[in-house]
Short mmCIF file of C-alpha atoms and ligand atoms in Angstrom, two decimals:
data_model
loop_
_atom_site.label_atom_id
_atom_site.label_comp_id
_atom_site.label_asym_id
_atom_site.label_seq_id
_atom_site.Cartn_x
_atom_site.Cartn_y
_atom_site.Cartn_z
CA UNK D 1 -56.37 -4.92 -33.05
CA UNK D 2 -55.34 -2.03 -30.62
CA UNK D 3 -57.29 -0.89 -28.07
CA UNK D 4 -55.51 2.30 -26.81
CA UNK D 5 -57.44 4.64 -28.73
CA UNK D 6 -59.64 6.85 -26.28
CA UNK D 7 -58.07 9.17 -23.76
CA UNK D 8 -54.84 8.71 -23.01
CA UNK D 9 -53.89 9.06 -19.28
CA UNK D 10 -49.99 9.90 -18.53
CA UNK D 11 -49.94 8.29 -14.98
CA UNK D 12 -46.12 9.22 -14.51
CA UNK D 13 -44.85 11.73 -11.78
CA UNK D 14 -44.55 14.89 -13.68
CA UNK D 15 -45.31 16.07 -16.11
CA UNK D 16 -48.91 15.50 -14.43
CA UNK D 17 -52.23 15.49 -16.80
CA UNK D 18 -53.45 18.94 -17.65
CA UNK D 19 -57.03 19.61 -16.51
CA UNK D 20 -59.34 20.81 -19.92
CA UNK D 21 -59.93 24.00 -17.88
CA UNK D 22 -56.32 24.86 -18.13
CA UNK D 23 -55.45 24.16 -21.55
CA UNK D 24 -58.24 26.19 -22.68
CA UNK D 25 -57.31 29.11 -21.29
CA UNK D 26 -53.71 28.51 -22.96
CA UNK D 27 -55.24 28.74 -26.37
CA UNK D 28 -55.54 31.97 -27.09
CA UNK D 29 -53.53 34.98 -28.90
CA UNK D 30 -50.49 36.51 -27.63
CA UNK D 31 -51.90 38.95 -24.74
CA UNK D 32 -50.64 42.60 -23.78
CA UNK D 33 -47.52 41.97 -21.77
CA UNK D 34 -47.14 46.08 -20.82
CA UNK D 35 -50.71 46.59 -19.51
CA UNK D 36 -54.18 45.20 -18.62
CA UNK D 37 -55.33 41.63 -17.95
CA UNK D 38 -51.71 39.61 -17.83
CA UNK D 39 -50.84 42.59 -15.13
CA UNK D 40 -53.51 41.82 -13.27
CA UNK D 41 -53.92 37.88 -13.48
CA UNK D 42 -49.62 37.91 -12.68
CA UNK D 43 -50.70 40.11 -9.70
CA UNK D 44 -53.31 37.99 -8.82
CA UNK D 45 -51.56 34.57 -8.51
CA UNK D 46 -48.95 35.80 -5.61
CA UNK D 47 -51.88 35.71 -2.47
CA UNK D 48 -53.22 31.97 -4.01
CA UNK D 49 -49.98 30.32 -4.46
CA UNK D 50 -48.90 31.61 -0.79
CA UNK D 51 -52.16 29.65 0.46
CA UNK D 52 -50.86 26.92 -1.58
CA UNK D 53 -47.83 26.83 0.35
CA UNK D 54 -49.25 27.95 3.44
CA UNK D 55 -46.88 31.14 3.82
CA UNK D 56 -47.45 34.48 4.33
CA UNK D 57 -44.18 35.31 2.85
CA UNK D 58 -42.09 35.86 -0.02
CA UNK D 59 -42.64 34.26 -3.86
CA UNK D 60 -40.34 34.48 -6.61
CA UNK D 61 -41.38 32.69 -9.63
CA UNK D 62 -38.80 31.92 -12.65
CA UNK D 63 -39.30 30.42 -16.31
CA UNK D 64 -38.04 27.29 -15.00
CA UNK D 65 -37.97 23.92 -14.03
CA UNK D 66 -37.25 22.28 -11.28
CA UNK D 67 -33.89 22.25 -11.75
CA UNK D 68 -34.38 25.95 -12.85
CA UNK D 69 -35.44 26.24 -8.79
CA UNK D 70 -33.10 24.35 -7.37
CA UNK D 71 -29.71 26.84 -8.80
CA UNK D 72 -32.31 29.62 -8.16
CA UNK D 73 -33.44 28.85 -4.51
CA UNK D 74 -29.38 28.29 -3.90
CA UNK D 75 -27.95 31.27 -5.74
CA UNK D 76 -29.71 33.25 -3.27
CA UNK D 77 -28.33 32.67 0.15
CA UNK D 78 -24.94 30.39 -0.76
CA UNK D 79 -21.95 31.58 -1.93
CA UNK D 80 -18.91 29.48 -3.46
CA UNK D 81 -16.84 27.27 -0.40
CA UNK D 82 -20.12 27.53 1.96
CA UNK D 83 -21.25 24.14 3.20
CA UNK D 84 -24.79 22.89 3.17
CA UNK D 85 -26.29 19.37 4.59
CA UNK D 86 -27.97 17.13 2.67
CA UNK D 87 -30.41 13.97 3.89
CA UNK D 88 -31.02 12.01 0.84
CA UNK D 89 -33.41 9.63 0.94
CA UNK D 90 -33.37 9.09 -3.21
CA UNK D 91 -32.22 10.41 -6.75
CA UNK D 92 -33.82 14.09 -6.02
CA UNK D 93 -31.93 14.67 -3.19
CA UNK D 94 -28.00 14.10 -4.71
CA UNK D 95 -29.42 15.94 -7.68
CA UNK D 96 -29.77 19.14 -5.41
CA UNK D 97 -26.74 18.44 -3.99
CA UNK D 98 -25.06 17.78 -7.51
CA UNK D 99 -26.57 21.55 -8.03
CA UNK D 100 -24.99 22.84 -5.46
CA UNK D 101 -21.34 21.49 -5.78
CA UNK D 102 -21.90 22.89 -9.46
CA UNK D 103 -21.91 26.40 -7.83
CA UNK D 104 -19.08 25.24 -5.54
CA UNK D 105 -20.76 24.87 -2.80
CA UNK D 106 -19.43 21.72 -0.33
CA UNK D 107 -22.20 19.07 0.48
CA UNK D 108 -22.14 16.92 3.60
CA UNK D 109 -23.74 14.30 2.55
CA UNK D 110 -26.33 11.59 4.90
CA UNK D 111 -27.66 8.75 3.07
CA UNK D 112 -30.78 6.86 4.15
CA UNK D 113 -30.88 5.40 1.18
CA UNK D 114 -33.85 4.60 -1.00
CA UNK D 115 -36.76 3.43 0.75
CA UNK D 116 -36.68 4.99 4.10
CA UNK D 117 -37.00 8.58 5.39
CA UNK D 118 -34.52 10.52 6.98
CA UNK D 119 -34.17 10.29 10.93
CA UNK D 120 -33.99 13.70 12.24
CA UNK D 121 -32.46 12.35 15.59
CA UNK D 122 -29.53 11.74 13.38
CA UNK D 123 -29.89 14.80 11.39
CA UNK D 124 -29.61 16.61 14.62
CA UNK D 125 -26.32 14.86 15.84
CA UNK D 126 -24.62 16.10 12.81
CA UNK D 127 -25.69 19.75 13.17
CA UNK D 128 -25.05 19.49 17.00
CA UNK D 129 -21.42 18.31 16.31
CA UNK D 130 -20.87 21.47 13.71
CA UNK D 131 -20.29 24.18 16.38
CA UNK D 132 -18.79 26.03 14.25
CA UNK D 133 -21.94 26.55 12.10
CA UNK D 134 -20.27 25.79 8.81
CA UNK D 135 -23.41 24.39 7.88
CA UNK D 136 -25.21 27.50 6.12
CA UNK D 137 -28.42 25.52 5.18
CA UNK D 138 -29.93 21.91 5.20
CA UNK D 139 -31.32 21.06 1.63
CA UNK D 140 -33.84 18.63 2.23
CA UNK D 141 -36.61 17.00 0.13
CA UNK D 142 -40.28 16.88 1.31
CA UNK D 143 -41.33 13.83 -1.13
CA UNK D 144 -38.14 12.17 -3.10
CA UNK D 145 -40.18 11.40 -6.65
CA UNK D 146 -37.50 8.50 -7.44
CA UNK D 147 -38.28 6.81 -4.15
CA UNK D 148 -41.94 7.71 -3.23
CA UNK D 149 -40.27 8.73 0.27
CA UNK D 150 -42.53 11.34 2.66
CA UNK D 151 -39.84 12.70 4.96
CA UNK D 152 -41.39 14.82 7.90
CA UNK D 153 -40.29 18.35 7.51
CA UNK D 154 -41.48 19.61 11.03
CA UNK D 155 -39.50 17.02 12.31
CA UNK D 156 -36.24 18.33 10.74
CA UNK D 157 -37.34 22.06 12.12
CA UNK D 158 -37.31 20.79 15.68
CA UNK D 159 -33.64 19.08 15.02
CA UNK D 160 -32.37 22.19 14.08
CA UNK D 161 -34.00 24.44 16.75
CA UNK D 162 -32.89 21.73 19.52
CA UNK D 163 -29.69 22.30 18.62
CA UNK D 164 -30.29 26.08 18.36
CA UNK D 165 -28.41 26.02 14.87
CA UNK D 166 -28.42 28.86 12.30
CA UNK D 167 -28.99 27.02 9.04
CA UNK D 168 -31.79 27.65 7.26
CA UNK D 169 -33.99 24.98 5.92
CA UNK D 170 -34.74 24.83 2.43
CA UNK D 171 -37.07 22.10 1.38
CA UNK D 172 -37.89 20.87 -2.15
CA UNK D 173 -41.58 20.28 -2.43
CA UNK D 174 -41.06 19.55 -6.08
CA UNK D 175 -43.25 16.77 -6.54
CA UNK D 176 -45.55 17.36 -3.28
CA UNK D 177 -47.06 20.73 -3.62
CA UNK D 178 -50.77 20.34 -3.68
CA UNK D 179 -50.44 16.72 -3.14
CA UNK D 180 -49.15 16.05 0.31
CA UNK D 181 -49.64 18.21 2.98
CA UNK D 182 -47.04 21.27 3.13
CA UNK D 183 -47.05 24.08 5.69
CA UNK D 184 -44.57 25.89 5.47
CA UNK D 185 -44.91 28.82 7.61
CA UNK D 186 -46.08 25.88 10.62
CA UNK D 187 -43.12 23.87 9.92
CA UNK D 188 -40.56 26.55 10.17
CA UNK D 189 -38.99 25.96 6.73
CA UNK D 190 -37.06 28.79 5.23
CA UNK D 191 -37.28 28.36 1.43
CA UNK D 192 -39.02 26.43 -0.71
CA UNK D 193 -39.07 25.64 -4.24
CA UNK D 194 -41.62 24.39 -6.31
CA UNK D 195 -42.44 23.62 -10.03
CA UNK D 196 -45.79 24.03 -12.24
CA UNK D 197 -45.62 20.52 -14.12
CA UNK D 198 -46.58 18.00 -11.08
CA UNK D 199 -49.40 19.23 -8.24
CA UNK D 200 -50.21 22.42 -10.21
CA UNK D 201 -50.91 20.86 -12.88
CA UNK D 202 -50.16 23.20 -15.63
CA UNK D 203 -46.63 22.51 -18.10
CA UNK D 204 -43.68 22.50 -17.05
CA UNK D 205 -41.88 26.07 -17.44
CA UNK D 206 -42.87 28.27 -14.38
CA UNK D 207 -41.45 27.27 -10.93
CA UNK D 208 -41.40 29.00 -8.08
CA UNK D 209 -38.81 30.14 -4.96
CA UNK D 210 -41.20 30.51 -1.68
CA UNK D 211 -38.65 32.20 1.24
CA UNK D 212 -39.18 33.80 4.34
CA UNK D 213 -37.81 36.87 6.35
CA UNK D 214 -34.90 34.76 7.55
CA UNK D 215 -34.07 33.69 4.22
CA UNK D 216 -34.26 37.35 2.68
CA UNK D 217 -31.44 38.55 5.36
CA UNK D 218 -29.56 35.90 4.03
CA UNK D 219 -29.97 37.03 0.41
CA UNK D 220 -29.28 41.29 2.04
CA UNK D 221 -25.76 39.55 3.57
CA UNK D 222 -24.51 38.25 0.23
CA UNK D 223 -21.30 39.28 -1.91
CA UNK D 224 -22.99 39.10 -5.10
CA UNK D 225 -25.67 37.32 -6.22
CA UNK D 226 -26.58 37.14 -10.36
CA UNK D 227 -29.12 39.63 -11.22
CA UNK D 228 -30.99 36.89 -13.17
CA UNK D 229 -31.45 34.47 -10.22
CA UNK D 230 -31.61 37.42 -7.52
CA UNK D 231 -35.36 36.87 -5.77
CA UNK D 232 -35.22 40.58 -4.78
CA UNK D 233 -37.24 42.60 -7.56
CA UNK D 234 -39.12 39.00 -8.47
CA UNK D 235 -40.76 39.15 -5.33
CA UNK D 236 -41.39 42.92 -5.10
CA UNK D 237 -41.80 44.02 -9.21
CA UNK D 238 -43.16 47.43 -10.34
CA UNK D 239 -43.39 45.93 -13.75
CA UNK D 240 -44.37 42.47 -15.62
CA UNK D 241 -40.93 42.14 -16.74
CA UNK D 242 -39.43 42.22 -13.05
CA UNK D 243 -41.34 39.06 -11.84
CA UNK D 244 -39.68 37.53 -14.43
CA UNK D 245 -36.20 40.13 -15.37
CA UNK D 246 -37.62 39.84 -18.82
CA UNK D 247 -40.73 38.58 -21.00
CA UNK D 248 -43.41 36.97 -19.22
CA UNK D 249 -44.29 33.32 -19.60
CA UNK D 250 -47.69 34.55 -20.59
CA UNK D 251 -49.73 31.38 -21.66
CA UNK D 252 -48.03 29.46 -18.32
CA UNK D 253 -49.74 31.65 -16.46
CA UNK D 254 -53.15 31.76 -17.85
CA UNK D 255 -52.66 28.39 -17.52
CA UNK D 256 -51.48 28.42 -14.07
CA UNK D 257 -54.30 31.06 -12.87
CA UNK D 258 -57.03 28.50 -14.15
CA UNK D 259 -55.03 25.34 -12.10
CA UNK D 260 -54.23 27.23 -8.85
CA UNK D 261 -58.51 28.77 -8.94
CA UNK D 262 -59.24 24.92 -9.09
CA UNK D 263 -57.10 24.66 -6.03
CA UNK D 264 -58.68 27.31 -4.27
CA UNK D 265 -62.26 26.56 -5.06
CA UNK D 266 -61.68 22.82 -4.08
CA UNK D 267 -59.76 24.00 -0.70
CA UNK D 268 -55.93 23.03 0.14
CA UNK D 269 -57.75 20.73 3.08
CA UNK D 270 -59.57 18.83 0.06
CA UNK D 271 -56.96 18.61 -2.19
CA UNK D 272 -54.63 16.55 0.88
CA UNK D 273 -57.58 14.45 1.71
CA UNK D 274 -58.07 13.47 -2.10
CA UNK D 275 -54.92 12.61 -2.78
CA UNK D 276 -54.75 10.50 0.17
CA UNK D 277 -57.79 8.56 -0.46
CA UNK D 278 -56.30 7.64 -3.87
CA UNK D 279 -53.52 6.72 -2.52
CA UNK D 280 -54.05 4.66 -0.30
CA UNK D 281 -56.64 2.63 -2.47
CA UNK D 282 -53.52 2.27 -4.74
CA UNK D 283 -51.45 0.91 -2.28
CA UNK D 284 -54.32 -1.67 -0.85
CA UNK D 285 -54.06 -2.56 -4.45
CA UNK D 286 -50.53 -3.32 -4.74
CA UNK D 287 -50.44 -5.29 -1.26
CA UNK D 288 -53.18 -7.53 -3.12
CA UNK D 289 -51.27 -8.04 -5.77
CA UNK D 290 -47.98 -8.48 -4.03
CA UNK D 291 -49.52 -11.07 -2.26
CA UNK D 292 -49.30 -13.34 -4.79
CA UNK D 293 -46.14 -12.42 -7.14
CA UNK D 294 -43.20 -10.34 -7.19
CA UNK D 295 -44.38 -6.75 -6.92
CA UNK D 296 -43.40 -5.04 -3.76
CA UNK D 297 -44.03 -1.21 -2.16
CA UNK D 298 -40.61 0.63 -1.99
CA UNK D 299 -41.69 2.18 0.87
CA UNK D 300 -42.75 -0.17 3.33
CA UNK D 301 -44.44 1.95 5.87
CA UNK D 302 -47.43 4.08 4.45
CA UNK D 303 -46.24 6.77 7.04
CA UNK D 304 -43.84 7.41 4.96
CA UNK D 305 -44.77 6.81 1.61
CA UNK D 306 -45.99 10.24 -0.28
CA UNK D 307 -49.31 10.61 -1.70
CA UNK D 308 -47.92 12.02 -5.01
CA UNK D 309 -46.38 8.85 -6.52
CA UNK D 310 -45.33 5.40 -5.15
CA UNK D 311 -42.36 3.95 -6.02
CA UNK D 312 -42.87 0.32 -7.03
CA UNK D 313 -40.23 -2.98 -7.56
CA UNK D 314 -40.98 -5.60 -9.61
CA UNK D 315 -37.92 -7.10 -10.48
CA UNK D 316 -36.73 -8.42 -14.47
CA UNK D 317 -38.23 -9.57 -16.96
CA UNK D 318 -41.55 -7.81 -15.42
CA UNK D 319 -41.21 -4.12 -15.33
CA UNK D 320 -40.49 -3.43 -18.98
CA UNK D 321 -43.23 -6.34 -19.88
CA UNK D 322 -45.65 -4.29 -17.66
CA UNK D 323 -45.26 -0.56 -18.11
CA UNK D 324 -45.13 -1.45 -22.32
CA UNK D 325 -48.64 -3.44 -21.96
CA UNK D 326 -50.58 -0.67 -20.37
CA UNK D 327 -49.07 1.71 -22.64
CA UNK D 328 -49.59 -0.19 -25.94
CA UNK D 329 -53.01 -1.80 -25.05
CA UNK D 330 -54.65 0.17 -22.35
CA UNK D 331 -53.61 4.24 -22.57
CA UNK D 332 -51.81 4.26 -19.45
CA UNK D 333 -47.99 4.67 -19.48
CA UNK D 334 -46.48 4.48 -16.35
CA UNK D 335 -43.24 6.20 -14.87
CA UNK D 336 -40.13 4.55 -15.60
CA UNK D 337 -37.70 3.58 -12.37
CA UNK D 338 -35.55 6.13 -11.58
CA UNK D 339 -32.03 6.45 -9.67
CA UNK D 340 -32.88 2.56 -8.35
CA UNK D 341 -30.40 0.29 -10.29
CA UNK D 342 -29.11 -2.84 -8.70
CA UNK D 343 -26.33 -5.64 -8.89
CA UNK D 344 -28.36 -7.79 -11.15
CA UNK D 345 -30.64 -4.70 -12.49
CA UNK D 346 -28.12 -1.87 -13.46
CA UNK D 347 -30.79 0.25 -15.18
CA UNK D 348 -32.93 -0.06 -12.55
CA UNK D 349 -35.57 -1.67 -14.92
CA UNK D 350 -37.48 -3.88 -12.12
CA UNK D 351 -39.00 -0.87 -10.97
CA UNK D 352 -41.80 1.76 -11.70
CA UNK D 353 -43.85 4.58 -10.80
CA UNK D 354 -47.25 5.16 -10.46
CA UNK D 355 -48.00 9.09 -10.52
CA UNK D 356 -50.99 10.13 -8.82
CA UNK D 357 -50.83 13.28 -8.20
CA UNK D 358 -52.75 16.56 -9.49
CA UNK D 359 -55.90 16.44 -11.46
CA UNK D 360 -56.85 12.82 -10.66
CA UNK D 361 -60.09 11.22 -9.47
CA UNK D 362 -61.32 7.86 -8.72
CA UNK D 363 -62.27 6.59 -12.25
CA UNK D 364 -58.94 7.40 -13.36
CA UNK D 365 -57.31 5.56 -10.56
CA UNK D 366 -59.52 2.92 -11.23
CA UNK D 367 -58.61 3.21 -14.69
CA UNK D 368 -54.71 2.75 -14.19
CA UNK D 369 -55.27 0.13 -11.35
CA UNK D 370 -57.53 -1.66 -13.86
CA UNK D 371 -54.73 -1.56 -16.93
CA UNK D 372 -52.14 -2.84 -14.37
CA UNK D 373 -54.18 -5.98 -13.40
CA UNK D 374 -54.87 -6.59 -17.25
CA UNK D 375 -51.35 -6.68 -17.63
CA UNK D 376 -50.55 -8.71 -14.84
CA UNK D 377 -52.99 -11.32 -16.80
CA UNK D 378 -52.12 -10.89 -19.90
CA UNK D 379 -48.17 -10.87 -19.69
CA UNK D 380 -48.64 -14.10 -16.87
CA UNK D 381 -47.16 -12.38 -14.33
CA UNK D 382 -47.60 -13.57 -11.30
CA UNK D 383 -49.75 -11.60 -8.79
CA UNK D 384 -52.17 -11.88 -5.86
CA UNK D 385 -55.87 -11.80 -6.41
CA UNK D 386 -58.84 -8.62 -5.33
CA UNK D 387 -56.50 -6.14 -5.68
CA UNK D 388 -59.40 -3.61 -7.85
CA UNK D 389 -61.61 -4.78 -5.42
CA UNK D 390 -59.77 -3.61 -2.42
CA UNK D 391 -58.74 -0.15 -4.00
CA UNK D 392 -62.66 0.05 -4.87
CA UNK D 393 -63.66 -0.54 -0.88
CA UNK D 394 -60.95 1.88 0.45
CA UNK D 395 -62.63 4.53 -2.17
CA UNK D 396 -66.44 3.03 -1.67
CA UNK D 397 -65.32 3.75 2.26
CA UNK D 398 -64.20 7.72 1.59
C1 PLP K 1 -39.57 16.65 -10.72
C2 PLP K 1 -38.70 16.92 -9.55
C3 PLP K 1 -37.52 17.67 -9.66
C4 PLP K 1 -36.96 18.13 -10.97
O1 PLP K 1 -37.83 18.90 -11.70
P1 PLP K 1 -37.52 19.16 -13.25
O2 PLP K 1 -38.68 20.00 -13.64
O3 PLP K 1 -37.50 17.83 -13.91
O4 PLP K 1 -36.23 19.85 -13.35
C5 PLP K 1 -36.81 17.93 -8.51
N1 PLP K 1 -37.22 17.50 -7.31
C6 PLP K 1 -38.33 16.76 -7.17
C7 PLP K 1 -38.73 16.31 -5.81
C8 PLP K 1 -39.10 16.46 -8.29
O5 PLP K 1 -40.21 15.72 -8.14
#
């Protein structure tokens, strides 16, 4: 007997599950790309996703994904031999960097390793001690999706103007857009890239290059920059075709109009505090169960942990045992570890993510919470008890 027939719920970190309202409007016949509605709905999206990112500046969007972003974000305002710095607090931030020295472009890296955030104190050392101002631009990431790390943006602006340094901040927000709470206008960040596939719920293939005034002098300074990537005419088009330079992504953005109205009806405000009460009634439910077995938060203080997807270790034989029962007998298949091999785990297989971010509400929280425990049981791992009952209270409580 199987009992994972019924709706299936991907609770990984991106892609995120598509709400019903989006994927209808998906499913329909090629539209008009030269006049009319797609015009219109593409013009219409610019004002929403700037309250999504709390900017009154520039968007750029690209047939992307993330990674699409991150060459795009850099192509605009680094050229080859220029140095940027780069706080990595897990996979996502070398794999910016690893984009960057792809385009020649040095990296100084800091390393705070995989469950902790960066510390802007010594963040601000480093720029203080470049007074030459190699350092063109800081790429830091706002929620590291390997290592459920929430690093404090704001923070990182007041290191930089302390030290009165130059380099703009670009911040990849990734996995936290319309998850965590993001101001980016408040915080001082320059750019900002984004993708559709995680908080705006809707595929992945659109993703998006936020920037500010700063950022576009930047772009005005540069040698050359390739007229595919160049943000210029995507963020000021006379035509479809130049938000894009070329064919629209028309059903992604049908789709995407549909996701970003449920943003706006339900209020940015909303959308923080929802996420945050699910979180948190996910982590009460892991400290339950950690109380009793093996399983332990990556991210020790909740500060600091992002309320898009928690990072989770295990250890071997457990993680594979777990994330292959809820799959196979419950409809939940949970993210894999990622970037967090160690001595006596290479693949990193003692760990897992729990994606919550998106179109999520309590019963499917309870849902996933619920297929972990029966795995717990029925593989005889061994865990604490009142774990469902504690992520039930902290929900119950609001
Ligand atoms: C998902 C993610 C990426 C990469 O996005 P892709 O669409 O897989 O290229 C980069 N950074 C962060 C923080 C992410 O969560």
């Amino acid at each position: 007997m199987s009992l994972r027939n019924g709706q299936h719920y991907l609770a990984i970190p991106g892609p995120s599950v598509m709400p019903e309202a989006v994927l209808r409007e998906m499913h329909r016949s090629a539209p008009n790309i030269y006049e009319g509605e797609l015009v219109d709905l593409t013009d219409s999206l610019i004002p929403d996703l700037r309250k999504v990112a709390r900017t009154q500046h520039h968007v750029a969007i690209y047939i992307a994904n993330g990674h699409g972003v991150w060459e795009a974000a850099l192509a605009n305002v680094l050229s080859e031999g220029d140095t940027v710095l780069v706080p990595a607090t897990g996979r996502f931030g070398h794999g910016w960097a690893e984009i960057a020295r792809s385009l020649g472009v040095k990296t100084q890296m800091v390393d705070f390793g995989r469950q902790s955030p960066f510390d802007p104190a010594q963040l601000e050392q480093v720029l203080r001690e470049d007074t030459e101002h190699k350092i063109k631009a800081v790429l830091a990431t706002h929620v590291d999706t390997s290592s459920g790390v929430l690093n404090d943006m704001a923070a990182l602006r007041a290191a930089l103007d302390a030290t009165g340094h130059p380099a703009l901040l670009m911040a990849d927000c990734i996995a936290s857009l319309g998850c965590d709470r993001f101001e980016m206008d408040a915080w001082g960040v320059d750019v900002m890239v984004a993708a559709s596939q995680k908080g705006l719920m809707t595929p992945p293939g659109v993703a998006f290059v936020f920037f500010n005034d700063k950022a576009a002098e930047v772009r005005r300074k540069m040698a050359r920059v390739s007229a595919y990537w160049d943000w210029t005419k995507r963020a000021a088009p006379e035509y479809l075709y130049e938000y894009f330079t070329g064919t629209a992504p028309t059903h992604h953005l049908y789709g995407l109009r549909a996701a970003v109205d449920m943003l706006m009806d339900e209020g940015m405000e909303n959308v923080w505090a929802r996420h945050d009460l699910l979180a948190r009634a996910i982590w009460v439910a892991c400290d339950a169960w950690g109380q009793g077995g093996p399983l332990t938060l990556n991210v020790a203080d909740p500060a600091h942990r992002s309320r898009a997807v928690t990072s989770l270790r295990i250890g071997l034989p457990y993680g594979p045992k777990l994330r292959t029962w809820t799959e196979q007998n419950a409809g939940v298949t949970l993210g894999i570890g990622l970037g967090m091999f160690e001595k006596d785990d290479p693949k990193g297989q003692g760990f897992f993510r729990i994606g919550h971010m998106g179109h999520l509400n309590p019963q499917m929280v309870m849902g996933a919470l619920g297929a972990i425990d029966m795995a717990f049981k029925a593989e005889e791992i061994p865990h604490g008890s009142g774990a469902l009952e504690a992520a039930s209270a902290v929900i119950a409580a609001g």
